[in-house]
XYZ file of C-alpha atoms in Angstrom:
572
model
C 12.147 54.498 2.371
C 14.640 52.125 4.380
C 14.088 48.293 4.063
C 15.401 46.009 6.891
C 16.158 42.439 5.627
C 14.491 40.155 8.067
C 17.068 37.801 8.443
C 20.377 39.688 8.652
C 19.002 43.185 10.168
C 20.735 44.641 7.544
C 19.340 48.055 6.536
C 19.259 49.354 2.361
C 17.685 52.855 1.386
C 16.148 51.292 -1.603
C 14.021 48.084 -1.946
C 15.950 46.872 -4.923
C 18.995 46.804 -3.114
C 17.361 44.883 -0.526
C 15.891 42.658 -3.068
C 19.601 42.171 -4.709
C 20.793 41.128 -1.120
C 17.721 38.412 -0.759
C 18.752 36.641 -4.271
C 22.737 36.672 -3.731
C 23.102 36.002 -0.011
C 20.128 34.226 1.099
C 19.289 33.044 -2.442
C 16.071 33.865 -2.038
C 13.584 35.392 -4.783
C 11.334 37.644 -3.391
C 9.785 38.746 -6.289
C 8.040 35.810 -6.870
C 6.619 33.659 -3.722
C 5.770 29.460 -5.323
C 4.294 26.793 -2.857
C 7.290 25.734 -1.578
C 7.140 26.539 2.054
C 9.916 26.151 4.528
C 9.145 23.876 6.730
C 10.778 25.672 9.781
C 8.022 28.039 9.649
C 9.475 31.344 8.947
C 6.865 32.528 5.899
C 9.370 32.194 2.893
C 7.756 30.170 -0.083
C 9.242 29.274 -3.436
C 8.947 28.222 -6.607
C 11.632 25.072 -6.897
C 12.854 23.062 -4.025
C 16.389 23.760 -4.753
C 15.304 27.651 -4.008
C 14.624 26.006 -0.920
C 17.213 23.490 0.020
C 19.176 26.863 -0.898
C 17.368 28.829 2.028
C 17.824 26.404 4.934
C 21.577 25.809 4.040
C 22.357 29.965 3.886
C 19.545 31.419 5.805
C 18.835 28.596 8.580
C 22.310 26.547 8.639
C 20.851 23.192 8.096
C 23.117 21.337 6.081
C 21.606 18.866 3.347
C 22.798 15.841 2.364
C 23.204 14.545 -1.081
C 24.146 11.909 -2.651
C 24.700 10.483 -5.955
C 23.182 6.991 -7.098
C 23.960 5.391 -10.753
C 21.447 2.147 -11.728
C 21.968 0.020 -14.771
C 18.114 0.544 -15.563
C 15.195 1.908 -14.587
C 13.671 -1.126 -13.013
C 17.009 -1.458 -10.788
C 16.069 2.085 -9.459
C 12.406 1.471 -8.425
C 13.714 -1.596 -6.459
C 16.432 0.087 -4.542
C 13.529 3.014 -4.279
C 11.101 0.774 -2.738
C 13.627 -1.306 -0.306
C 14.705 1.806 0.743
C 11.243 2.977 1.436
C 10.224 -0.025 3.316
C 13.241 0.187 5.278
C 13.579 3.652 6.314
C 9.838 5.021 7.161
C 10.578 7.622 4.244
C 8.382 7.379 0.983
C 8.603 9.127 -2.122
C 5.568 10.091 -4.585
C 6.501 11.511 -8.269
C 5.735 14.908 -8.449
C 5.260 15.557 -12.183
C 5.430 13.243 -15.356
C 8.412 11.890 -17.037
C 9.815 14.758 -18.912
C 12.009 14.701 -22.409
C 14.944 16.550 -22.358
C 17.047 18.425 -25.553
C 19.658 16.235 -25.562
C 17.198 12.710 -25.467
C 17.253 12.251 -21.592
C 14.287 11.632 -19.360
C 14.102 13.454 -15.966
C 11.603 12.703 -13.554
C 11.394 14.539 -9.786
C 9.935 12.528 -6.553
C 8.994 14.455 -3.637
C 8.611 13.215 -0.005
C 5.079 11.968 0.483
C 4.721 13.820 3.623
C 4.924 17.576 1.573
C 2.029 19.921 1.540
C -1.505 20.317 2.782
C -4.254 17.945 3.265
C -6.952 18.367 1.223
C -10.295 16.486 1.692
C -12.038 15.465 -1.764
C -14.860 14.370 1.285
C -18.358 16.369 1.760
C -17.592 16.699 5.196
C -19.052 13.783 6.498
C -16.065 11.378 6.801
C -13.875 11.913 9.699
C -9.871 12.296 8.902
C -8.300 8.728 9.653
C -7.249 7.864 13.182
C -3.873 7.946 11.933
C -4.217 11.873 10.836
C -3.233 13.253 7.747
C 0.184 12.735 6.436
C 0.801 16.200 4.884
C 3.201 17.923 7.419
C 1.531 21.475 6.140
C 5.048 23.139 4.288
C 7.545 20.759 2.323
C 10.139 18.881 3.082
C 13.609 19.748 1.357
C 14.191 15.431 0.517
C 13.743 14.690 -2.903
C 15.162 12.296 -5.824
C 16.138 13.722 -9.035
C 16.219 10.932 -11.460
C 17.377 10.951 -14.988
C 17.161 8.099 -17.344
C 19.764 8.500 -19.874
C 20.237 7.333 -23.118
C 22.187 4.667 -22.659
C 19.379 2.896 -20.235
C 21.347 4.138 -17.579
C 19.694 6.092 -14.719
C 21.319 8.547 -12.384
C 19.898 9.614 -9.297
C 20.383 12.745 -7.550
C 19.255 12.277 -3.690
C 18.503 14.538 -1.280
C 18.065 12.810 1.852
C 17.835 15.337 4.521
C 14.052 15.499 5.747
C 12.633 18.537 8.011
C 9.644 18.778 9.364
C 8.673 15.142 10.494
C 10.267 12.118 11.444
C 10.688 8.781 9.915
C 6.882 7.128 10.035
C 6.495 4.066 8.567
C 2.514 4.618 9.680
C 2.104 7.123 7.217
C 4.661 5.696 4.666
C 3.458 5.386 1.223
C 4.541 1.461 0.610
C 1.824 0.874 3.385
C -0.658 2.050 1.137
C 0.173 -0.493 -1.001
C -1.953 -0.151 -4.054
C -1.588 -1.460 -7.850
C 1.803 -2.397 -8.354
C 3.509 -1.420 -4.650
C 0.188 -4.354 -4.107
C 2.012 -6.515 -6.223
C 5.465 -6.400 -4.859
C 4.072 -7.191 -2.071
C 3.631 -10.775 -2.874
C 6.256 -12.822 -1.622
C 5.635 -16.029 -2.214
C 6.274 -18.251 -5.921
C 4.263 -17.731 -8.694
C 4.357 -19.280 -11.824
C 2.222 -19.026 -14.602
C 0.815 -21.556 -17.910
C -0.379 -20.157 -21.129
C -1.733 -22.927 -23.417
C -2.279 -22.144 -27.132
C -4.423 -24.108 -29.056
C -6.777 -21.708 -31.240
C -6.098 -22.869 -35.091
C -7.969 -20.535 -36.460
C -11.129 -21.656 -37.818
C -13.844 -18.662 -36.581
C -11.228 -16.324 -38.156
C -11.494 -17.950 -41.163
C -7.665 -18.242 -41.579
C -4.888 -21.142 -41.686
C -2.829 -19.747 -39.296
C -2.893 -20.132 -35.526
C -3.973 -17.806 -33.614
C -1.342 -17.253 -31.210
C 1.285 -16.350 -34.684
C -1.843 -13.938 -35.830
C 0.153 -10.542 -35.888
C -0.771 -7.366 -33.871
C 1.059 -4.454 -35.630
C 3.622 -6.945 -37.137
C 3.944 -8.847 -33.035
C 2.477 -12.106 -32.654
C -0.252 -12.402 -30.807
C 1.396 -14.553 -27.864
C 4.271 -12.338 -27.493
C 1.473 -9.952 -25.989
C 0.193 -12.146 -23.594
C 4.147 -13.394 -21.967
C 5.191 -9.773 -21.687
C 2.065 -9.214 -20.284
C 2.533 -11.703 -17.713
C 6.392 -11.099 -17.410
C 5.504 -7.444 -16.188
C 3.840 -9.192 -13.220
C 6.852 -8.741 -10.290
C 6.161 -12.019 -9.072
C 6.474 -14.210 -11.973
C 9.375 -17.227 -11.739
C 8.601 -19.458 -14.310
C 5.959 -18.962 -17.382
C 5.468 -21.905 -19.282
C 4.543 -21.217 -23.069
C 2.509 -24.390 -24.710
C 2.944 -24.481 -28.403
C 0.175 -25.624 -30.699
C 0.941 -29.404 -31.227
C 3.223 -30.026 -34.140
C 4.662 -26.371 -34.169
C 7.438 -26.479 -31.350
C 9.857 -25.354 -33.507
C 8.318 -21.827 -34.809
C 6.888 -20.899 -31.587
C 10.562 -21.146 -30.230
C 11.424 -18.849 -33.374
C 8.903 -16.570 -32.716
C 9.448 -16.030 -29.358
C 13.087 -15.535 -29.814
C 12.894 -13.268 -32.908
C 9.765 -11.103 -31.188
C 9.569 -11.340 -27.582
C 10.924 -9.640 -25.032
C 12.247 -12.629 -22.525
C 13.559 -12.313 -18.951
C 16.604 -14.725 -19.190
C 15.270 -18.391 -17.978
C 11.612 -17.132 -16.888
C 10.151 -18.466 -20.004
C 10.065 -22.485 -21.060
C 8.153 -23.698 -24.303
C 6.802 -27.031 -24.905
C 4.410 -28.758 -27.177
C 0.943 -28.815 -26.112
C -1.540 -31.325 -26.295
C -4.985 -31.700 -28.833
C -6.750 -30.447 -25.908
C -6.603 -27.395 -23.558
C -6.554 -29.852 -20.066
C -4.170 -31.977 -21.663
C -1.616 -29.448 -22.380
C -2.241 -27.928 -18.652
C -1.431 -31.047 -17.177
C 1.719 -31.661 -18.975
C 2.707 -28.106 -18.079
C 2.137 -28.876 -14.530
C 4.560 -32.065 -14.673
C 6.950 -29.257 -16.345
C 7.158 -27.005 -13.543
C 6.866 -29.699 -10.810
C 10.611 -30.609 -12.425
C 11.907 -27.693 -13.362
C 11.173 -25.208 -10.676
C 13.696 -25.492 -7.869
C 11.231 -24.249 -5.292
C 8.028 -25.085 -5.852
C 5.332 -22.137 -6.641
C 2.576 -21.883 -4.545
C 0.139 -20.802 -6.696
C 0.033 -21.019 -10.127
C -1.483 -18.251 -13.102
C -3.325 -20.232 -16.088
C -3.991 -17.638 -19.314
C -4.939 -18.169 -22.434
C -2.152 -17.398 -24.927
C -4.475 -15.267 -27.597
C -5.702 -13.258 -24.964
C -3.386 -10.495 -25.378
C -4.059 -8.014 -22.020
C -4.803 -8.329 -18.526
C -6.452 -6.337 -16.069
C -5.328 -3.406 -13.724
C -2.120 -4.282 -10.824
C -4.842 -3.692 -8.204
C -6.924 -6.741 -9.999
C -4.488 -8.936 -10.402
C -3.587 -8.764 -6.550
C -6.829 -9.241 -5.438
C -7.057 -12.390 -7.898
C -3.622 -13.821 -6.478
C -4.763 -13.370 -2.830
C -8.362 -14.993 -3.768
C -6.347 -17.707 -5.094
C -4.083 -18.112 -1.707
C -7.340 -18.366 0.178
C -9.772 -20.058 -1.186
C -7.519 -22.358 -3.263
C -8.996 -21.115 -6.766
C -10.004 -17.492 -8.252
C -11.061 -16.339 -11.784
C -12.629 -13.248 -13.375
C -15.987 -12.518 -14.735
C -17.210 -10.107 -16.953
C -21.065 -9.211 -18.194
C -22.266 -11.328 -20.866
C -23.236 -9.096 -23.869
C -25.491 -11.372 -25.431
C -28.414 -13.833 -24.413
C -27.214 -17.467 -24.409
C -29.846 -20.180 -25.700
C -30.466 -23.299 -26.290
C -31.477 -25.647 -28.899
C -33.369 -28.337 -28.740
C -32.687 -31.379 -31.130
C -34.516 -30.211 -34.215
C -32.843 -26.562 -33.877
C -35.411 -24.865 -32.469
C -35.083 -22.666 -29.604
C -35.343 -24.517 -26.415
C -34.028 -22.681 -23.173
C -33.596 -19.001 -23.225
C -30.928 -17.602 -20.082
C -31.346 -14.553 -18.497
C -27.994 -13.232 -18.891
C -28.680 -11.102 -15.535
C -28.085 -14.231 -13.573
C -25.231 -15.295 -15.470
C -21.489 -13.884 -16.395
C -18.818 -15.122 -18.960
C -15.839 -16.778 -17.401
C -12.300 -15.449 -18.394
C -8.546 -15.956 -17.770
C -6.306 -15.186 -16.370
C -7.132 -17.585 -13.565
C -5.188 -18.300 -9.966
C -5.130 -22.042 -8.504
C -3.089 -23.447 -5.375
C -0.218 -25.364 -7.399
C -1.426 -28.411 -5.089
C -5.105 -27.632 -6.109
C -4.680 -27.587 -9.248
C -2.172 -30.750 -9.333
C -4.710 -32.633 -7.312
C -7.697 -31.489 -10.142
C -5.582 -33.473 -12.799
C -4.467 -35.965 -11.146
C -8.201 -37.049 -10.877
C -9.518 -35.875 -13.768
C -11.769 -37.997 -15.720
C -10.718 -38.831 -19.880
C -13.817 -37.368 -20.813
C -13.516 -34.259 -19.034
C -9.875 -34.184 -19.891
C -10.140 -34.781 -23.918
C -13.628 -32.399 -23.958
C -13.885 -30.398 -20.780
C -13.300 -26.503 -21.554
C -13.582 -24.488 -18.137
C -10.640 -25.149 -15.421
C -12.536 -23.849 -12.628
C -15.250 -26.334 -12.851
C -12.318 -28.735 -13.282
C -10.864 -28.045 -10.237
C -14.512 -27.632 -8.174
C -15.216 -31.431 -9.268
C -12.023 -32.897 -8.536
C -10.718 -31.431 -5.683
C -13.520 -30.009 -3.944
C -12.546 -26.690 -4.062
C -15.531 -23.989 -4.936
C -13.520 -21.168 -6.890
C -14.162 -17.164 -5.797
C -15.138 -15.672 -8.339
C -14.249 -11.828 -9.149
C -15.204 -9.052 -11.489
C -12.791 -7.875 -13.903
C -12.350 -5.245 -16.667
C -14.639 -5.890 -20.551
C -10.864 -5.996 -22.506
C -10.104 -9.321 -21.267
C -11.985 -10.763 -24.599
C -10.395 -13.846 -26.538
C -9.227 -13.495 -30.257
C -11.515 -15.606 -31.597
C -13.435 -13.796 -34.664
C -11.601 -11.823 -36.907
C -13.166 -8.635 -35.691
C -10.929 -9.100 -32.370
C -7.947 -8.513 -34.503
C -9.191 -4.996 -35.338
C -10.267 -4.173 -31.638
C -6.799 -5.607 -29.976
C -5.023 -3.820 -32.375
C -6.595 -0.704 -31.721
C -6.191 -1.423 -27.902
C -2.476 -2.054 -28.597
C -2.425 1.953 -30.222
C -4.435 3.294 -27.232
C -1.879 2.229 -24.636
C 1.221 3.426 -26.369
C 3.243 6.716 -26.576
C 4.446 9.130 -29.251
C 7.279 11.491 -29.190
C 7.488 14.482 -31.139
C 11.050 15.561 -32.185
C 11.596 18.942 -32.379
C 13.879 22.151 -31.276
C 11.226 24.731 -32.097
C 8.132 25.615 -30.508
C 5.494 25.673 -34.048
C 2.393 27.170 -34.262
C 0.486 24.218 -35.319
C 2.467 21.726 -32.063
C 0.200 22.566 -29.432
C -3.329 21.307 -32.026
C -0.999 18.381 -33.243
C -0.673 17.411 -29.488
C -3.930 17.981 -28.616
C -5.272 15.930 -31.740
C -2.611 13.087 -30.701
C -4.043 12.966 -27.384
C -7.528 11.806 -28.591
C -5.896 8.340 -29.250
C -2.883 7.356 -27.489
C -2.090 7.517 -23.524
C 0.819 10.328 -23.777
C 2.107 12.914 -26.114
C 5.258 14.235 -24.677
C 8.443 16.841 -27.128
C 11.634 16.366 -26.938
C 14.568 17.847 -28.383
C 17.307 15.423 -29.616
C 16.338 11.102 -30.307
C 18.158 8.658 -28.969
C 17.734 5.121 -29.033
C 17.073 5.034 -25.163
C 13.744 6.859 -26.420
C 12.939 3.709 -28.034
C 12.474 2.370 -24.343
C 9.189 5.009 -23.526
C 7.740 5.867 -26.927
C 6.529 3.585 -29.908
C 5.356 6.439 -32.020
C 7.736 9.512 -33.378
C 6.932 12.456 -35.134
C 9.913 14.110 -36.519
C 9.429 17.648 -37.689
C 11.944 19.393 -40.334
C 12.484 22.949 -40.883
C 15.483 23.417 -43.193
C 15.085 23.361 -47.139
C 16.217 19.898 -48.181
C 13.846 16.652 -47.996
C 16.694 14.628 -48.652
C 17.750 14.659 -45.088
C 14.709 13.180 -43.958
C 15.398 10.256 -46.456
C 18.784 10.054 -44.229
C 17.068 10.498 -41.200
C 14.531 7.661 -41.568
C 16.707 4.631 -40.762
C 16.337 5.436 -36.866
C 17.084 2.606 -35.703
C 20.174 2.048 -37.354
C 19.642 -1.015 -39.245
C 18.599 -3.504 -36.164
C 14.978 -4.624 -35.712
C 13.147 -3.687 -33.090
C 10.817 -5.989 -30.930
C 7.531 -4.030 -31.371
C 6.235 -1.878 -34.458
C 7.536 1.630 -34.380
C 5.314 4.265 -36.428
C 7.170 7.167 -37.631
C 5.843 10.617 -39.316
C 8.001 12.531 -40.848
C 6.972 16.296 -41.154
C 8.364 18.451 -43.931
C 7.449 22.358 -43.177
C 9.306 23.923 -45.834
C 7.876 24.117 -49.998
C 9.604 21.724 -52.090
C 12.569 23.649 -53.976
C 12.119 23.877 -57.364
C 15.465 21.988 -58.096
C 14.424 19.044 -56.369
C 13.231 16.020 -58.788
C 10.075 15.356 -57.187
C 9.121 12.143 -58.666
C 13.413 10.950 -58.189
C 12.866 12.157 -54.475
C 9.475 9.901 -53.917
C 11.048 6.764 -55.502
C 14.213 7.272 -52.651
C 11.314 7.200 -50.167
C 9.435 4.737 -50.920
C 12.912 2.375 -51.559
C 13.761 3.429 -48.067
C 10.299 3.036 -46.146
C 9.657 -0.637 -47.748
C 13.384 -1.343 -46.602
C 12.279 -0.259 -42.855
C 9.392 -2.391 -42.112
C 11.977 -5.570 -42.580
C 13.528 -3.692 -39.144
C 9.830 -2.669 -37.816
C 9.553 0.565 -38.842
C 6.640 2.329 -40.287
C 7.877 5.963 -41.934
C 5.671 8.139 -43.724
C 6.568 11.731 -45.050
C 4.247 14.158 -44.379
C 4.674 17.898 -46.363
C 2.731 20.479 -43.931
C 2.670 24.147 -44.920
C 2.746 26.253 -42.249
C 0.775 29.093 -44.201
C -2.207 26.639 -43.554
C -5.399 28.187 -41.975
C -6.590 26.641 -38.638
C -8.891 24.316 -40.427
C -6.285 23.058 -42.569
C -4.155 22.732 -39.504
C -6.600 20.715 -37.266
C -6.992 18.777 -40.543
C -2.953 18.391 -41.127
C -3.197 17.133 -37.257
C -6.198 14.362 -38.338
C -4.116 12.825 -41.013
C -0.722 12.421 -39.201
C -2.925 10.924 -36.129
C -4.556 8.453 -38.293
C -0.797 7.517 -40.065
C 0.051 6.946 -36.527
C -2.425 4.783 -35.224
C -3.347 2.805 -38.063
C 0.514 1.681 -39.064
C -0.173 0.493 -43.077
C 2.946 -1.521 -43.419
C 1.803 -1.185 -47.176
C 2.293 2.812 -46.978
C 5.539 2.808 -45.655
C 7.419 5.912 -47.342
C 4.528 7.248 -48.971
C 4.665 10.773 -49.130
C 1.299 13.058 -48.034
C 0.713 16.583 -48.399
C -1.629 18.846 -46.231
């Protein structure tokens, strides 16, 4: 039976032939039909836009353009992304995750937001937006193909013809403006103070409580990265716990992660208001355009809440001249009267704890301490009822998130450093596909945010993941012993966990106990750079409870980090 291809006329006596024709000259693949629709509406669908961009340039004549982009880091590319963006009408969404290539790169593929088909998550009752959907119904050919490389480096691969729609900056995705597009959105100065003056005491411990270490990181490093991720951020001014300039200036510079000249450290006061107000005088010098409003945060309250909060918190603050957060009380708060009896019990429905971070008008806030009272200054605790009394400004208060808590007993060391493990990544480093990988990943999953394989490490990894399970399959352990120094000597900023996964039997030649002493040398040498590195012997001739069991124990290496069982050996 003749076949007539559709877009040439041409005529073949045999399907196959015709089939041939389809893949070399109109690179098409009609054996298997994706969700990649031409947008010129002539039926074809594919798997992979490049099938596509393939079609319109043979089958259609519509040239593409390219072009090739190279940005000294990641962060570089999102802001040329998102000037670009605001600029042109055009917006970009990612289509999948980051992915981990063999040879250590990451490659990640943005699509034009205006691709595919609306679908309503509604019941049925909400009418579409005035504005319409923004799905143009097929796909448009424009998309970025971004690779971070090893080196930190990130190439772009641009595709910047679009078909299908026009350039609508109605329907453009930096309009939508949500989390941290929200935040880029600020334009005006921000500047934030982070007073630490916890000694100690509740913990029942001599050290301070912003040097307390979270999986060998100080506590206050936490909180200024946290804040230095905030887009906005000019100045951050660190207040060291009087009489210990000197090592919070060491531990900052031997821990943190600092942006240049953001961050300034100073010697607090004896008292929380006192050390505010000196940090006020501070950036009233030292800030060559004045902020308008300014970010006070605890220093040992290592997290803060979502992008989307934080916005909303700015803009209260740029309103109504103050904002802070709230959060359920889980307790009752009494009273005592003055023999110690109970004497007012509080309904905790009517009332809320008060956190940081707060948000004050610079000139608010200025004006608060400029009028403040000794008493209140030496003994006051809560800066929102500071600046209510002295400069007549009522504060908005907002909801926030039930993480924001303060280190103050020791059990908050356990929960922020479980926190800390629950945010973080771990790469798995391996060329074969293993019958136990996909339970190890799944088991993995259960506690941190992302499990992702890759092929080949590199350092640039070290920029994505803070966990790494390496997996061996030839016969001799002593390569792992060489392999464990992954870092190459330097120490790292943060705590890197590392398993180590043997799948082979020990050979009989090898010197067991001589091979566990090399180890152990070698894993209590690591930690001085950061590292955690355990050796973990799984046979793969273990049944599928052994297996989800094998999976268990390298999670729990993982997340819990035992500084003190670095290059220990464990067998499955």
């Amino acid at each position: 039976m003749e076949a007539e291809c559709k877009f040439c006329s041409k005529i073949f006596k045999k399907k196959k032939n015709l089939y041939e024709h389809l893949r070399k000259t109109h690179k098409i693949n009609p054996n298997i039909s994706g969700k990649v629709e031409c947008p010129l509406n002539c039926g074809n669908k594919f798997r992979l836009h490049v099938e596509l961009r393939n079609h319109l340039e043979v089958s259609h004549k519509h040239p593409i353009q390219q072009e090739i982009h190279e940005f000294a880091d990641f962060e570089s590319f999102q802001l040329w992304k998102t000037k670009y963006e605001e600029t042109t009408g055009y917006g970009y969404t990612r289509r999948i995750s980051e992915k981990a290539l063999a040879n250590g790169d990451i490659k990640s593929h943005f699509i034009c937001h205006r691709s595919g088909i609306h679908k309503s998550g509604s019941t049925g009752q909400r009418k579409l937006k005035k504005i319409g959907s923004n799905k143009i119904g097929t796909t448009c050919p424009s998309t970025l193909e971004v690779t971070r490389i090893s080196s930190g480096k990130v190439k772009v691969v641009f595709y910047k013809t679009h078909i299908g729609h026009k350039a609508d900056p109605e329907h453009a995705v930096v309009h939508k403006q949500k989390g941290f597009k929200r935040l880029e959105s600020i334009r005006f100065g921000v500047c934030a103070i982070l007073p630490t003056i916890g000694k100690g005491e509740l913990i029942g411990i001599d050290t301070p409580v912003p040097y307390i270490s979270i999986h060998q990181k100080p506590l206050i490093c936490y909180a200024i990265e946290a804040i230095l991720k905030l887009p906005f951020i000019q100045k951050v001014v660190v207040l060291a716990p009087s009489g210990s300039l000197h090592k919070m200036l060491n531990v900052l510079r031997e821990n943190c992660s600092l942006q240049g000249q953001k961050v300034m450290v100073a010697e607090g006061a004896e008292t929380i208001h006192e050390s505010i107000k000196s940090a006020l005088k501070i950036l009233q010098t030292c800030c060559e355009t004045q902020p308008e409003v300014v970010i006070v945060h605890d220093g040992t309250r290592p997290f803060l809440p979502s992008d989307e909060i934080m916005f909303n918190l700015i803009m209260a603050s740029k309103e109504h001249g103050a904002s802070g957060f709230t959060c359920p009380l889980n307790a009752v708060m009494v009273s005592a009267d003055e023999s110690a009896f109970l004497d007012i019990c509080f309904d905790r429905n009517e009332y809320v704890a008060c956190e940081t971070p707060q948000a004050f008008q610079l000139e608010v806030l200025s004006k608060a301490y400029e009028s403040i009272s000794t008493n209140d200054l030496e003994h006051g605790t809560e800066c929102l009822k500071i600046v209510r009394d002295y400069a007549g400004i009522k504060p908005k208060l907002l909801p926030s998130t039930s993480h924001l808590w303060k280190v103050t007993h020791r059990k908050d060391i356990f929960s922020t450093a479980a926190l800390v493990k629950e945010n973080q990544s771990v790469a798995i480093i391996t060329v074969s596909t293993l019958e136990f990988l996909p339970s190890l990943k799944k088991t993995l999953l259960k506690s941190f945010k992302s499990v992702h394989v890759a092929g080949i490490f590199t350092p640039g990894l070290f920029d994505l993941y803070q966990n790494f399970v390496f997996i061996y399959e030839h016969n001799n352990p002593y390569d792992i012993i060489e392999n464990m120094n992954i870092c190459n000597g330097k120490k790292l900023k943060f705590l890197c966990t590392v398993v180590h996964i043997f799948t082979k039997d020990f050979d009989d030649t090898i010197n067991f106990v001589e091979f566990q002493k090399h180890a152990s040398t070698t894993g209590r040498k690591l930690t001085k750079s950061n590292i955690v590195s355990y050796i973990f012997a799984w046979s793969q001739t273990d049944s599928t409870e052994k297996v989800d069991h094998s999976s268990e124990t390298v999670r729990s290496l993982l997340f819990d980090s035992n500084v003190n069982l670095s290059g220990t050996i464990f067998f499955s």
